mmCIF file of N, CA and C in Angstrom:
data_model
loop_
_atom_site.group_PDB
_atom_site.id
_atom_site.type_symbol
_atom_site.label_atom_id
_atom_site.label_comp_id
_atom_site.label_asym_id
_atom_site.label_seq_id
_atom_site.Cartn_x
_atom_site.Cartn_y
_atom_site.Cartn_z
ATOM 1 N N SER A 1 9.763 7.680 2.091
ATOM 2 C CA SER A 1 8.484 7.017 2.274
ATOM 3 C C SER A 1 8.730 5.533 2.533
ATOM 4 N N PRO A 2 8.139 4.988 3.577
ATOM 5 C CA PRO A 2 8.354 3.575 3.878
ATOM 6 C C PRO A 2 7.626 2.671 2.903
ATOM 7 N N GLY A 3 8.139 1.455 2.775
ATOM 8 C CA GLY A 3 7.455 0.462 1.956
ATOM 9 C C GLY A 3 6.161 0.039 2.624
ATOM 10 N N VAL A 4 5.188 -0.309 1.833
ATOM 11 C CA VAL A 4 3.877 -0.721 2.332
ATOM 12 C C VAL A 4 3.636 -2.155 1.900
ATOM 13 N N GLY A 5 3.019 -2.944 2.766
ATOM 14 C CA GLY A 5 2.685 -4.324 2.423
ATOM 15 C C GLY A 5 3.812 -5.265 2.758
ATOM 16 N N THR A 6 4.566 -5.708 1.754
ATOM 17 C CA THR A 6 5.642 -6.668 1.950
ATOM 18 C C THR A 6 6.660 -6.172 2.965
ATOM 19 N N GLN A 7 6.956 -4.894 2.957
ATOM 20 C CA GLN A 7 7.949 -4.337 3.871
ATOM 21 C C GLN A 7 7.358 -3.990 5.233
ATOM 22 N N GLY A 8 6.063 -4.189 5.407
ATOM 23 C CA GLY A 8 5.457 -4.047 6.717
ATOM 24 C C GLY A 8 4.675 -2.781 6.981
ATOM 25 N N GLY A 9 4.772 -1.787 6.119
ATOM 26 C CA GLY A 9 4.034 -0.547 6.342
ATOM 27 C C GLY A 9 2.548 -0.706 6.065
ATOM 28 N N ASN A 10 1.758 0.157 6.644
ATOM 29 C CA ASN A 10 0.311 0.167 6.444
ATOM 30 C C ASN A 10 -0.043 1.432 5.675
ATOM 31 N N ALA A 11 -0.769 1.293 4.579
ATOM 32 C CA ALA A 11 -1.054 2.428 3.694
ATOM 33 C C ALA A 11 -1.721 3.584 4.415
ATOM 34 N N SER A 12 -2.752 3.315 5.189
ATOM 35 C CA SER A 12 -3.455 4.418 5.855
ATOM 36 C C SER A 12 -2.576 5.100 6.897
ATOM 37 N N GLU A 13 -1.719 4.331 7.577
ATOM 38 C CA GLU A 13 -0.829 4.914 8.586
ATOM 39 C C GLU A 13 0.232 5.812 7.959
ATOM 40 N N VAL A 14 0.833 5.373 6.858
ATOM 41 C CA VAL A 14 1.879 6.202 6.255
ATOM 42 C C VAL A 14 1.293 7.439 5.582
ATOM 43 N N ILE A 15 0.068 7.341 5.063
ATOM 44 C CA ILE A 15 -0.609 8.522 4.515
ATOM 45 C C ILE A 15 -0.877 9.520 5.641
ATOM 46 N N SER A 16 -1.374 9.021 6.771
ATOM 47 C CA SER A 16 -1.649 9.890 7.924
ATOM 48 C C SER A 16 -0.382 10.543 8.454
ATOM 49 N N ALA A 17 0.746 9.854 8.310
ATOM 50 C CA ALA A 17 2.022 10.388 8.787
ATOM 51 C C ALA A 17 2.583 11.459 7.857
ATOM 52 N N GLY A 18 1.955 11.641 6.686
ATOM 53 C CA GLY A 18 2.351 12.730 5.807
ATOM 54 C C GLY A 18 3.132 12.356 4.566
ATOM 55 N N THR A 19 3.203 11.073 4.226
ATOM 56 C CA THR A 19 3.936 10.689 3.026
ATOM 57 C C THR A 19 3.222 11.201 1.768
ATOM 58 N N ASN A 20 3.968 11.397 0.717
ATOM 59 C CA ASN A 20 3.412 11.874 -0.546
ATOM 60 C C ASN A 20 3.145 10.745 -1.534
ATOM 61 N N TYR A 21 3.731 9.582 -1.284
ATOM 62 C CA TYR A 21 3.546 8.450 -2.182
ATOM 63 C C TYR A 21 3.783 7.156 -1.419
ATOM 64 N N LEU A 22 3.263 6.055 -1.960
ATOM 65 C CA LEU A 22 3.426 4.738 -1.359
ATOM 66 C C LEU A 22 4.340 3.888 -2.227
ATOM 67 N N ILE A 23 5.201 3.119 -1.592
ATOM 68 C CA ILE A 23 6.046 2.166 -2.303
ATOM 69 C C ILE A 23 5.380 0.801 -2.144
ATOM 70 N N VAL A 24 4.764 0.313 -3.214
ATOM 71 C CA VAL A 24 3.968 -0.913 -3.133
ATOM 72 C C VAL A 24 4.290 -1.919 -4.238
ATOM 73 N N GLY A 25 5.324 -1.678 -5.013
ATOM 74 C CA GLY A 25 5.621 -2.517 -6.174
ATOM 75 C C GLY A 25 5.730 -3.993 -5.870
ATOM 76 N N ARG A 26 6.554 -4.357 -4.890
ATOM 77 C CA ARG A 26 6.769 -5.770 -4.579
ATOM 78 C C ARG A 26 5.481 -6.421 -4.071
ATOM 79 N N THR A 27 4.720 -5.679 -3.294
ATOM 80 C CA THR A 27 3.457 -6.204 -2.766
ATOM 81 C C THR A 27 2.518 -6.586 -3.905
ATOM 82 N N ILE A 28 2.430 -5.750 -4.913
ATOM 83 C CA ILE A 28 1.540 -6.020 -6.049
ATOM 84 C C ILE A 28 2.133 -7.092 -6.959
ATOM 85 N N LEU A 29 3.414 -6.992 -7.261
ATOM 86 C CA LEU A 29 4.050 -7.951 -8.170
ATOM 87 C C LEU A 29 4.043 -9.374 -7.631
ATOM 88 N N ASN A 30 4.176 -9.540 -6.313
ATOM 89 C CA ASN A 30 4.231 -10.873 -5.715
ATOM 90 C C ASN A 30 2.859 -11.431 -5.349
ATOM 91 N N ALA A 31 1.815 -10.668 -5.554
ATOM 92 C CA ALA A 31 0.469 -11.101 -5.167
ATOM 93 C C ALA A 31 -0.097 -12.127 -6.142
ATOM 94 N N LYS A 32 -0.880 -13.052 -5.604
ATOM 95 C CA LYS A 32 -1.570 -14.021 -6.461
ATOM 96 C C LYS A 32 -2.659 -13.335 -7.274
ATOM 97 N N LYS A 33 -3.251 -12.286 -6.696
ATOM 98 C CA LYS A 33 -4.289 -11.500 -7.378
ATOM 99 C C LYS A 33 -3.882 -10.029 -7.314
ATOM 100 N N PRO A 34 -2.953 -9.614 -8.183
ATOM 101 C CA PRO A 34 -2.413 -8.258 -8.099
ATOM 102 C C PRO A 34 -3.456 -7.153 -8.234
ATOM 103 N N THR A 35 -4.477 -7.373 -9.045
ATOM 104 C CA THR A 35 -5.511 -6.345 -9.200
ATOM 105 C C THR A 35 -6.261 -6.137 -7.889
ATOM 106 N N ASP A 36 -6.574 -7.232 -7.214
ATOM 107 C CA ASP A 36 -7.269 -7.134 -5.929
ATOM 108 C C ASP A 36 -6.403 -6.431 -4.887
ATOM 109 N N VAL A 37 -5.124 -6.762 -4.860
ATOM 110 C CA VAL A 37 -4.208 -6.146 -3.898
ATOM 111 C C VAL A 37 -4.076 -4.654 -4.175
ATOM 112 N N ALA A 38 -3.956 -4.281 -5.435
ATOM 113 C CA ALA A 38 -3.847 -2.862 -5.789
ATOM 114 C C ALA A 38 -5.097 -2.105 -5.362
ATOM 115 N N LYS A 39 -6.257 -2.691 -5.581
ATOM 116 C CA LYS A 39 -7.516 -2.050 -5.186
ATOM 117 C C LYS A 39 -7.600 -1.923 -3.666
ATOM 118 N N ASP A 40 -7.205 -2.971 -2.944
ATOM 119 C CA ASP A 40 -7.211 -2.922 -1.478
ATOM 120 C C ASP A 40 -6.276 -1.834 -0.962
ATOM 121 N N LEU A 41 -5.099 -1.712 -1.554
ATOM 122 C CA LEU A 41 -4.155 -0.669 -1.149
ATOM 123 C C LEU A 41 -4.724 0.717 -1.428
ATOM 124 N N GLN A 42 -5.388 0.850 -2.566
ATOM 125 C CA GLN A 42 -6.001 2.136 -2.901
ATOM 126 C C GLN A 42 -7.053 2.510 -1.863
ATOM 127 N N LEU A 43 -7.932 1.580 -1.540
ATOM 128 C CA LEU A 43 -8.985 1.852 -0.565
ATOM 129 C C LEU A 43 -8.399 2.131 0.815
ATOM 130 N N ASP A 44 -7.379 1.364 1.198
ATOM 131 C CA ASP A 44 -6.731 1.568 2.493
ATOM 132 C C ASP A 44 -6.088 2.947 2.564
ATOM 133 N N SER A 45 -5.467 3.372 1.477
ATOM 134 C CA SER A 45 -4.809 4.685 1.476
ATOM 135 C C SER A 45 -5.821 5.822 1.562
ATOM 136 N N LEU A 46 -7.065 5.538 1.136
ATOM 137 C CA LEU A 46 -8.132 6.536 1.218
ATOM 138 C C LEU A 46 -8.887 6.455 2.542
ATOM 139 N N GLY A 47 -8.501 5.486 3.381
ATOM 140 C CA GLY A 47 -9.147 5.324 4.678
ATOM 141 C C GLY A 47 -10.488 4.634 4.615
ATOM 142 N N LYS A 48 -10.685 3.813 3.599
ATOM 143 C CA LYS A 48 -11.975 3.113 3.430
ATOM 144 C C LYS A 48 -11.838 1.650 3.734
#
């Protein structure tokens, strides 16, 4: 599964490609507002 966010992947694209999980740790850990980033990734992975 490709990295999402910091590594350049897009959550909705990798979900559509058939991945079973997202690698987003660095994206959330390095964010100024990690809760907001996590929520955005969740919504993006759901296609919203």
